[in-house]
Short mmCIF file of C-alpha atoms and ligand atoms in Angstrom, two decimals:
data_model
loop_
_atom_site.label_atom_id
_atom_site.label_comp_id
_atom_site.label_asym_id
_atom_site.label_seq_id
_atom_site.Cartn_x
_atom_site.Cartn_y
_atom_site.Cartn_z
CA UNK A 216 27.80 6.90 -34.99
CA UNK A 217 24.51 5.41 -33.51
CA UNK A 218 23.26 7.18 -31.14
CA UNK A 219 21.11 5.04 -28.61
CA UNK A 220 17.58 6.06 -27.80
CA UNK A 221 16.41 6.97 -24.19
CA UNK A 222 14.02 4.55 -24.45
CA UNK A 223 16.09 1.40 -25.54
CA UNK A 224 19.11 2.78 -23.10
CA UNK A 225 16.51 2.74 -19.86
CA UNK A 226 15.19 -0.86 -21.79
CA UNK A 227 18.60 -2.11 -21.69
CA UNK A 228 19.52 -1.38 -18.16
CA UNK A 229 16.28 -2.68 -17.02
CA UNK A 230 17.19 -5.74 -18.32
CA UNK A 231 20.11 -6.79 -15.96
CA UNK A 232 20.53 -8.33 -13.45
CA UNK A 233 22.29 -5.80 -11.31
CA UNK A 234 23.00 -2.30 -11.42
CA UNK A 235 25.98 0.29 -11.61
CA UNK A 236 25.90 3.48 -10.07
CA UNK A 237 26.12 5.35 -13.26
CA UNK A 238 22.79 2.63 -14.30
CA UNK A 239 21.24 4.17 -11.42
CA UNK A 240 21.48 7.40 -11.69
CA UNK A 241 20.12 7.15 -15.48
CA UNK A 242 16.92 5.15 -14.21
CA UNK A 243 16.58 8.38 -11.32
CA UNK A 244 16.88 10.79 -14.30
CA UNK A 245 14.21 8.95 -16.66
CA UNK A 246 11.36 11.50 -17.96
CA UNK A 247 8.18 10.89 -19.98
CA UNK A 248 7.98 7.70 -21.82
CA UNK A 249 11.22 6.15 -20.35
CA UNK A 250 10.34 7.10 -17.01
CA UNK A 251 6.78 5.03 -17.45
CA UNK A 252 8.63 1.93 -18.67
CA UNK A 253 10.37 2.19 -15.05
CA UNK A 254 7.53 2.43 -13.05
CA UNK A 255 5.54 0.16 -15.31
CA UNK A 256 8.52 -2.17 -14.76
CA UNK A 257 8.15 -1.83 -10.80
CA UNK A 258 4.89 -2.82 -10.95
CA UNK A 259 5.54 -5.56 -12.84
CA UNK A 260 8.09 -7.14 -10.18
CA UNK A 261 5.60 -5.95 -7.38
CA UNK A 262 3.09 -8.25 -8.52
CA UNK A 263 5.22 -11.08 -9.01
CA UNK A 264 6.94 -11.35 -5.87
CA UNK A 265 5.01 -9.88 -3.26
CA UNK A 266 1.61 -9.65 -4.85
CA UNK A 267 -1.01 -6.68 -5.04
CA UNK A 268 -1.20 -6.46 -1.13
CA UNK A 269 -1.23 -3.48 1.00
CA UNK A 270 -0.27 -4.53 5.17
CA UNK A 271 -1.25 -2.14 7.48
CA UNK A 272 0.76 -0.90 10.33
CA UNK A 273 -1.11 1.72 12.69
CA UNK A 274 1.13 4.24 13.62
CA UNK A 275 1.10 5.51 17.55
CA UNK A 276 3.27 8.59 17.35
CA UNK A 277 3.41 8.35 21.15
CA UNK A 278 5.85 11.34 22.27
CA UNK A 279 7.31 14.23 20.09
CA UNK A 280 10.19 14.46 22.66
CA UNK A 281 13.31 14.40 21.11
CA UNK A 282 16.69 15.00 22.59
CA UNK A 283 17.88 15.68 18.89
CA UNK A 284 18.63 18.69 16.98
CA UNK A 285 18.34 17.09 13.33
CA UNK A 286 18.38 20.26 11.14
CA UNK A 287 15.44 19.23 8.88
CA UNK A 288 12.60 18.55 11.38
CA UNK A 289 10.41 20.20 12.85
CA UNK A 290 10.04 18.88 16.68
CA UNK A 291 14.03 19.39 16.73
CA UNK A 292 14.66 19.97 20.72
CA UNK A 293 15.65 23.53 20.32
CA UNK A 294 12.29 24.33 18.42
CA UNK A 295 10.56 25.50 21.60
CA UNK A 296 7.76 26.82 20.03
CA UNK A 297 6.67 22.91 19.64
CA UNK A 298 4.57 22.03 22.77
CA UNK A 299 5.57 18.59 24.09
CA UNK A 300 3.53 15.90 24.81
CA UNK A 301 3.52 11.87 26.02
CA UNK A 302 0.86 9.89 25.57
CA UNK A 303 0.32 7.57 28.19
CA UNK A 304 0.22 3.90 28.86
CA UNK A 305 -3.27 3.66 28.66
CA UNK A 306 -3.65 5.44 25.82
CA UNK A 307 -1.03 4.16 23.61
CA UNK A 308 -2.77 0.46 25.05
CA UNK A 309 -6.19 1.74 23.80
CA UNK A 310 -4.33 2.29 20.37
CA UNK A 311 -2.74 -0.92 20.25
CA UNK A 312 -6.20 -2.55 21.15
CA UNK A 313 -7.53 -0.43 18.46
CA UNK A 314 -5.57 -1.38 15.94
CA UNK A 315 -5.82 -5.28 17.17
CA UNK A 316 -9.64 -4.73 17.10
CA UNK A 317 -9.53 -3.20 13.59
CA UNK A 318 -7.36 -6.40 12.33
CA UNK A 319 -4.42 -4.53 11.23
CA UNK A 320 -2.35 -6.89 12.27
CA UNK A 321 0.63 -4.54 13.42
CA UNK A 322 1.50 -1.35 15.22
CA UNK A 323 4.99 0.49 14.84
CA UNK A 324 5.35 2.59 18.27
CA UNK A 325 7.12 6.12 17.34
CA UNK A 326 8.93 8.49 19.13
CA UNK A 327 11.33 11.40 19.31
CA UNK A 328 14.28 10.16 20.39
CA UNK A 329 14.43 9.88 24.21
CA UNK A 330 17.63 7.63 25.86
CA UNK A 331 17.38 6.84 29.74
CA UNK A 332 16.67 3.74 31.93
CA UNK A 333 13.21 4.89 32.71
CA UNK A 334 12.21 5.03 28.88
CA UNK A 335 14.00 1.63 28.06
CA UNK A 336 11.85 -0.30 31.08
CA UNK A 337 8.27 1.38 30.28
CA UNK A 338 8.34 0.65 26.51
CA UNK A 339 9.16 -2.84 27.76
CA UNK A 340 6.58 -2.76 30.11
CA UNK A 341 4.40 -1.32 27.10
CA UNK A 342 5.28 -4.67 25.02
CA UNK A 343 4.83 -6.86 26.85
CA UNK A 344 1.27 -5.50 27.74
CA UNK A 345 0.57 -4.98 24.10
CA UNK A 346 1.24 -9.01 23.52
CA UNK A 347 -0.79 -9.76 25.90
CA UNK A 348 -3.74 -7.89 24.74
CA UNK A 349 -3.59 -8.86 21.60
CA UNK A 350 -2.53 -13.26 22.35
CA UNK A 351 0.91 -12.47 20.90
CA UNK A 352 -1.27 -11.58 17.43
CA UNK A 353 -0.15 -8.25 16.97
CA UNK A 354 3.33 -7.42 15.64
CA UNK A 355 5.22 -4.45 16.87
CA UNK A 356 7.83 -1.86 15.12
CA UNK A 357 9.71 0.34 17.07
CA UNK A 358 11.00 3.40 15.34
CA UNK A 359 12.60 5.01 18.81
CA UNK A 360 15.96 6.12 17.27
CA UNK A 361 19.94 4.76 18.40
CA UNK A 362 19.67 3.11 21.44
CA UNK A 363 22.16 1.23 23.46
CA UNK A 364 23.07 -3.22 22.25
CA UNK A 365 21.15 -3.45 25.97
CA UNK A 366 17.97 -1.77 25.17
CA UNK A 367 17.88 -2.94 21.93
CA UNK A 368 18.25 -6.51 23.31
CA UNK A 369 15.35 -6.08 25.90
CA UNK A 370 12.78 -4.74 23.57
CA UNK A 371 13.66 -7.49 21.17
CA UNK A 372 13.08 -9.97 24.19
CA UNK A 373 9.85 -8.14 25.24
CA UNK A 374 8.50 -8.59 22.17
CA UNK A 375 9.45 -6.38 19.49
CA UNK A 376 10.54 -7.88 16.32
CA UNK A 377 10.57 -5.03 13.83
CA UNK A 378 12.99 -1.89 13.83
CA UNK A 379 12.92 1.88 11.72
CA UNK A 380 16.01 3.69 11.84
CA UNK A 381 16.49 5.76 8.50
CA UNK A 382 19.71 6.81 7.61
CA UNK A 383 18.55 10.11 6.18
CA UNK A 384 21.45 10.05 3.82
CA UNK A 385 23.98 7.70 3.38
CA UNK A 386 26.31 9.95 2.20
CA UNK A 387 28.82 10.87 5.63
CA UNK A 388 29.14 14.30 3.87
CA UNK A 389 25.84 14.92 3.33
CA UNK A 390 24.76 13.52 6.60
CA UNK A 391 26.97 16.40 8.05
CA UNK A 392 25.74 19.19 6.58
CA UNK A 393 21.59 18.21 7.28
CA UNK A 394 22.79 17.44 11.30
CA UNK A 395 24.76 19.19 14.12
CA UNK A 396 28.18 18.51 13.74
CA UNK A 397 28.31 16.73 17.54
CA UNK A 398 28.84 13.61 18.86
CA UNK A 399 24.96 13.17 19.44
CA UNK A 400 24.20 13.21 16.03
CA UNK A 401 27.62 10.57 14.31
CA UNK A 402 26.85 9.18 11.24
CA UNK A 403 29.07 6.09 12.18
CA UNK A 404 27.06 5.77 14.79
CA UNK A 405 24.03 5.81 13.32
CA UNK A 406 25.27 3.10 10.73
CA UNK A 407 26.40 0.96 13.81
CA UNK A 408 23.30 0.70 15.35
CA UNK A 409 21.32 -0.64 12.12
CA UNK A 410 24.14 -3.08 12.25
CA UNK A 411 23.58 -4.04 15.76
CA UNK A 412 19.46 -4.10 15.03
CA UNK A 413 20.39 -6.90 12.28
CA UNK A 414 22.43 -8.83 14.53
CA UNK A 415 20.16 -8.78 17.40
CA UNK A 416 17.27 -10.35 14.81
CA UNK A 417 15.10 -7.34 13.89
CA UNK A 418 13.87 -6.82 10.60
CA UNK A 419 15.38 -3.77 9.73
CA UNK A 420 14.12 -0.80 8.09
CA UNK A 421 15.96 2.04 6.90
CA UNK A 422 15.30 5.17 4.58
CA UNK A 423 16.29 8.26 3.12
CA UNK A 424 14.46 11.69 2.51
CA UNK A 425 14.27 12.51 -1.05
CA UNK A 426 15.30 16.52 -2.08
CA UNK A 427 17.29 17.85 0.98
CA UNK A 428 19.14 20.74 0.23
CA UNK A 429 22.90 20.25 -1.04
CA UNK A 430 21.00 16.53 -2.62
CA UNK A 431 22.21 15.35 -5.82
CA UNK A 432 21.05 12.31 -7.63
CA UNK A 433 24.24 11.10 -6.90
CA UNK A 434 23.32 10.94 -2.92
CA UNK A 435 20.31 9.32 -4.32
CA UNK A 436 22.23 6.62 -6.24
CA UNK A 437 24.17 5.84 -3.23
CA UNK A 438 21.66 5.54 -0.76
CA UNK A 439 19.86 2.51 -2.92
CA UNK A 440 23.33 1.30 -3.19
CA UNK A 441 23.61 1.37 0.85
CA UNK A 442 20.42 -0.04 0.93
CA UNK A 443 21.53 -3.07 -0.84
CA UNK A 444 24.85 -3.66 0.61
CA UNK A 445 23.13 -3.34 3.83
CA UNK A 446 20.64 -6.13 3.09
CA UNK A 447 17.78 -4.28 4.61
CA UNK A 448 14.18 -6.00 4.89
CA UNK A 449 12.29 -2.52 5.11
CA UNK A 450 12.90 0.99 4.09
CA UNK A 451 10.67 4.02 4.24
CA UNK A 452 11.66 7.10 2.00
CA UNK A 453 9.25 10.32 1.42
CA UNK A 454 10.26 13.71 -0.09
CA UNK A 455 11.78 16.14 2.20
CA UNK A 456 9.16 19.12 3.18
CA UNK A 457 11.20 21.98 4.53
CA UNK A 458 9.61 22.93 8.34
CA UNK A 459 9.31 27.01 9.33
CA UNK A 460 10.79 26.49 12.42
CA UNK A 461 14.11 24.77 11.30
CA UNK A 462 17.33 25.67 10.22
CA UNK A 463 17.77 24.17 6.77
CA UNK A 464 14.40 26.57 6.04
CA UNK A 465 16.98 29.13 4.90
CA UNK A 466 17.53 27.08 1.72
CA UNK A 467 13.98 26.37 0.73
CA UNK A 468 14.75 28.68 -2.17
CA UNK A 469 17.08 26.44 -3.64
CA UNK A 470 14.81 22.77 -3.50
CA UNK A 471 13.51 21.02 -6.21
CA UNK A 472 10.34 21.57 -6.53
CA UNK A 473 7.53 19.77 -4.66
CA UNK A 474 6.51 18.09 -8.00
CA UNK A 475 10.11 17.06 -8.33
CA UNK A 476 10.55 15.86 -5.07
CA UNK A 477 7.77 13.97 -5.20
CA UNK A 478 8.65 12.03 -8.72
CA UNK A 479 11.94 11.68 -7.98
CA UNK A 480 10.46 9.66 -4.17
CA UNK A 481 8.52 7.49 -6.88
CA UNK A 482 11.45 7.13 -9.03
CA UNK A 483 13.69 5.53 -5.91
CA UNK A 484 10.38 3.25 -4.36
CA UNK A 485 10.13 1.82 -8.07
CA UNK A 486 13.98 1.29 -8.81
CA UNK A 487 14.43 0.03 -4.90
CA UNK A 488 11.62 -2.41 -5.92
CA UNK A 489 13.48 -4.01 -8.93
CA UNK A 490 16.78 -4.26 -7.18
CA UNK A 491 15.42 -5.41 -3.98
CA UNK A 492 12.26 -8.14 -5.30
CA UNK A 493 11.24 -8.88 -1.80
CA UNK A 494 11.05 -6.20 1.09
CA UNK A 495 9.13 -4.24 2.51
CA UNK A 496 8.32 -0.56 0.83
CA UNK A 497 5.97 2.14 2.90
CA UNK A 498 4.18 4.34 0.59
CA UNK A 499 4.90 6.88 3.43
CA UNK A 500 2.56 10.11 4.51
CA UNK A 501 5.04 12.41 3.62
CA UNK A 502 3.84 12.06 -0.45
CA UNK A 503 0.09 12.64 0.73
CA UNK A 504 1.74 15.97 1.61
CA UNK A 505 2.31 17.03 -1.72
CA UNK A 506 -0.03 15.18 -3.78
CA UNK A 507 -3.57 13.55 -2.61
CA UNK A 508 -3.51 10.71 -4.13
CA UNK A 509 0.11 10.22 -3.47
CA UNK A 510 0.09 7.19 -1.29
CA UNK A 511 -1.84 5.44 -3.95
CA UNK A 512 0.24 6.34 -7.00
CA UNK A 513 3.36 5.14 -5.05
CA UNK A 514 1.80 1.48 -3.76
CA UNK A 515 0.58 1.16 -7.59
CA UNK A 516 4.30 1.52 -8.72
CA UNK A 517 6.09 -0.76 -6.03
CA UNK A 518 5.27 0.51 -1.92
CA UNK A 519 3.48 -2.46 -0.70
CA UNK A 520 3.21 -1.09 3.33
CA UNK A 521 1.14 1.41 4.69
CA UNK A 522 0.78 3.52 8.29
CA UNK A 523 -2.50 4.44 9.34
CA UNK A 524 -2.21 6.99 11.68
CA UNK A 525 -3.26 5.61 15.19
CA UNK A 526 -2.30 8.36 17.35
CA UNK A 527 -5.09 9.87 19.69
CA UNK A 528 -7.03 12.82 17.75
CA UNK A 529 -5.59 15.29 20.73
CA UNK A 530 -1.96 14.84 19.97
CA UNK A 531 -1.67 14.56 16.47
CA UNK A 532 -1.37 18.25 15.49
CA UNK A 533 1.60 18.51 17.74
CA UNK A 534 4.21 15.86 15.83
CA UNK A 535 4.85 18.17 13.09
CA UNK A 536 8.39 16.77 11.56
CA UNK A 537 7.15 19.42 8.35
CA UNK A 538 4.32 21.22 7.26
CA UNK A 539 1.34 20.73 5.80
CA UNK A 540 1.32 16.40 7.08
CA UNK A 541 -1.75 15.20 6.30
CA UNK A 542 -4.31 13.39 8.47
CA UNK A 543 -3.56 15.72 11.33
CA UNK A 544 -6.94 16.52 12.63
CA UNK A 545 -8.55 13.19 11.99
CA UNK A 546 -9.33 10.97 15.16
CA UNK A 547 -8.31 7.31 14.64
CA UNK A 548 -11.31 5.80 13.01
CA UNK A 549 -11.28 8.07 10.50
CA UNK A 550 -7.89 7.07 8.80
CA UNK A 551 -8.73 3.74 9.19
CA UNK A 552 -11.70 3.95 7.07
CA UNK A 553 -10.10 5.79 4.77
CA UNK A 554 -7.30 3.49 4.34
CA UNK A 555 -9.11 1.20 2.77
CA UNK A 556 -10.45 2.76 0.36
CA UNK A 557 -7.30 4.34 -0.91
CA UNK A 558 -5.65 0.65 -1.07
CA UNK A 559 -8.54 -0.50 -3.03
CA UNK A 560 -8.48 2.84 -5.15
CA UNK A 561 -4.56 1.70 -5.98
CA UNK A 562 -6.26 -1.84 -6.71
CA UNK A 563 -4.89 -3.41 -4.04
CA UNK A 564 -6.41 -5.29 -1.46
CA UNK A 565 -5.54 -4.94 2.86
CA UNK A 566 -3.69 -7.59 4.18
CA UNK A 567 -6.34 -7.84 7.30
CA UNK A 568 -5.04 -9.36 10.40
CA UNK A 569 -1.35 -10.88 8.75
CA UNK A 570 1.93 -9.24 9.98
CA UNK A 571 2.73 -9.24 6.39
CA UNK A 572 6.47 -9.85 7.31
CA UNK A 573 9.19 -8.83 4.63
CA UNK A 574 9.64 -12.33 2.55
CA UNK A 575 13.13 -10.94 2.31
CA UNK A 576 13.84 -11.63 6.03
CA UNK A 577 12.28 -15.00 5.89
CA UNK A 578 14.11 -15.80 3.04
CA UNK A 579 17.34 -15.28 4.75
CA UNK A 580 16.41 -16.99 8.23
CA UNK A 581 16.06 -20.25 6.01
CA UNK A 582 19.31 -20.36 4.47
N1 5AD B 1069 10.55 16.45 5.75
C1 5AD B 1069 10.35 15.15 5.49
N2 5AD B 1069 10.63 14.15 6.36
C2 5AD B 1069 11.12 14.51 7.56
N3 5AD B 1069 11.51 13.76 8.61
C3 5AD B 1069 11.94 14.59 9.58
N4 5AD B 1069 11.84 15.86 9.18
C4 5AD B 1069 11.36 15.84 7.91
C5 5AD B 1069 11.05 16.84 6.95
N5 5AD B 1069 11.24 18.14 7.20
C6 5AD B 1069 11.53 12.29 8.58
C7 5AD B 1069 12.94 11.76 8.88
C8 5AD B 1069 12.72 10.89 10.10
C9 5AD B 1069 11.28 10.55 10.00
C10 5AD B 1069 10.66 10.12 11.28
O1 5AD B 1069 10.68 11.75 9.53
O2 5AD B 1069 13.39 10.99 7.78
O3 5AD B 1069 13.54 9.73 10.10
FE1 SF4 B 1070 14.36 13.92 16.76
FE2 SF4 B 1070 13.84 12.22 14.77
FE3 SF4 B 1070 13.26 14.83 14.51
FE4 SF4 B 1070 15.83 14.04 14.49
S1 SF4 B 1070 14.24 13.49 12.95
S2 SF4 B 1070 14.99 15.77 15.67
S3 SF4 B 1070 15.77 12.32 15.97
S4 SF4 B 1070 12.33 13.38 15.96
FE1 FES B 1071 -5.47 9.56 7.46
FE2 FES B 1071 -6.95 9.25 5.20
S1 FES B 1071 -5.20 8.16 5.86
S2 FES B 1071 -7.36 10.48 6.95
#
């Protein structure tokens, strides 16, 4: 019988056009030499179709408010050791004018997730004033959780034309056992509302964290699936960092290891890269977590996006989703500096001043 090397069986997959499940969860298992031809591969397609360019999005985590319980994170509502914060208008308006002033050509707005009349009018309010600063020049991402078809509709109007909403886990079963098992916290529901983003107009992120407890590579292989059935233009994924204060710390014993974690986050960004040519991939801050030069590794093996963080020096030690996130103490001039050098350490260069829009989106407007 022959028996088929590693290296020619990753070689051969690589080479179609499409992959199976089973195809996937051999290119999430690839070690050593096969694994390089992956991310070598990734890099490869990066290159080709969206070029060795970094866009910048400076991050405003605005409120760490949240009227969620999500059993991972760490400014859950019931953590009440978490003290609570809002920044206001004119602060998150200094950011924006920051970030305008600093060319990075967009902002994504971030918040716990908060639901009520109120919030839906002042982040339209807060749009609105952001275009106008900025002569419509900036583009704006809201990551603000499930909303209602209305609010989603207004912020779209008011000027918003970008939307985060990870799915965490696209597995329903899964999905239940990292969230309360309530009505505030449906899977369906969640899965809805990225459908509702897409019809609206956004371009639509989504994203999964990488190592929860009770994960398999199996859950991994069906999230990139999910990913591609749901046509997505963005997605964010970083390795799951258990938080102290939660209630899925009780398993920490039983993670892969951070190393792991981490690999197995560069293993999905590359493979997401090669199925899906065109979108948009953050190298996100949760890989600076466990390794320094994480970011970096990750853009030079597919991630094309990165988030400065924005947020006024004073708040940023209080939005603590798990431990140990980096760039916590900095003020806001200090991460944009650093930025760049980091892109250009990954031999990139910063898309200065573009929105740096997912080609994948535009490509589908035109058809
Ligand atoms: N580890 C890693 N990522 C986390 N998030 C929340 N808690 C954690 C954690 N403990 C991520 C979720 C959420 C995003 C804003 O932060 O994926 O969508
Ligand atoms: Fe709230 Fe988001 Fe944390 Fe869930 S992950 S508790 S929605 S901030
Ligand atoms: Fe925040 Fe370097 S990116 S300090």
């Amino acid at each position: 019988m022959i028996r088929i090397l590693p290296y020619k069986m990753i070689e051969t997959i690589l080479q179609k056009g499409t992959f199976t499940r089973e195809d996937l969860i051999e290119l999430l298992n690839a070690e050593g030499e096969e694994r390089q031809l992956l991310l070598r591969r990734a890099a490869e397609v990066k290159e080709a179709e969206v070029g060795n360019v970094v866009y910048l999005r400076g991050l405003i985590e605005f409120s760490n408010r949240c009227a969620k319980n999500c059993l991972y994170c760490g400014i859950r509502y019931d953590n009440k050791s978490v003290h609570r914060y809002s920044v206001s208008d004119e602060e998150i308006l200094e950011a924006a004018k920051h970030a305008y002033e600093q060319r990075f050509g967009s902002i994504v707005l971030q918040s716990g997730e908060i639901v009520s009349p109120a919030f839906t009018k002042r982040m339209e309010r807060l749009l609105q004033e952001i275009k106008k600063l900025s002569d419509g020049e900036l583009g704006i991402t809201l990551s603000c959780g499930e909303q209602s078809e209305e609010t989603y509709r207004r912020w779209f109007e008011a000027g918003a034309h970008r939307y985060l909403l990870r799915i965490e886990s696209s597995t329903p079963e899964l999905y239940a056992k990292i969230h309360p098992n309530d009505e505030n916290h449906s899977y369906q529901h969640r899965v809805d509302c990225l459908k509702l983003l897409k019809t609206i107009g956004y371009q639509v992120g989504t994203g999964v964290m990488v190592g929860l407890p009770f994960q398999t590579v199996e859950h991994l292989a069906n999230d990139l699936l999910f990913m591609q059935n749901l046509d997505i233009d963005m997605c964010g994924m970083g390795p799951y960092i258990e938080h102290q204060e939660t209630p899925l710390y009780e398993y920490k014993d039983s993670l892969w290891p951070l190393q792991k974690r981490f690999d197995m986050t560069q293993n999905m960004v590359a493979i997401l890269r090669i199925m899906m040519k065109d979108i948009n991939i953050a190298a996100t801050t949760a890989l600076q977590a466990i390794d320094k030069l994480g970011r970096e590794k990750v853009i030079r093996t597919g991630a094309n996006i990165i988030m400065p963080n924005i947020t006024p020096g004073i708040y940023r030690n209080d939005y603590k989703l798990y431990e140990n996130k980096p760039c916590t103490d900095e003020n806001a001039d200090d991460c944009t500096r650093c930025i760049e050098v980091r892109v250009k350490l990954a031999d990139n260069d910063v898309g200065f001043a573009e929105w740096g829009d997912s080609k994948h989106y535009k490509k589908k407007k035109r058809h």
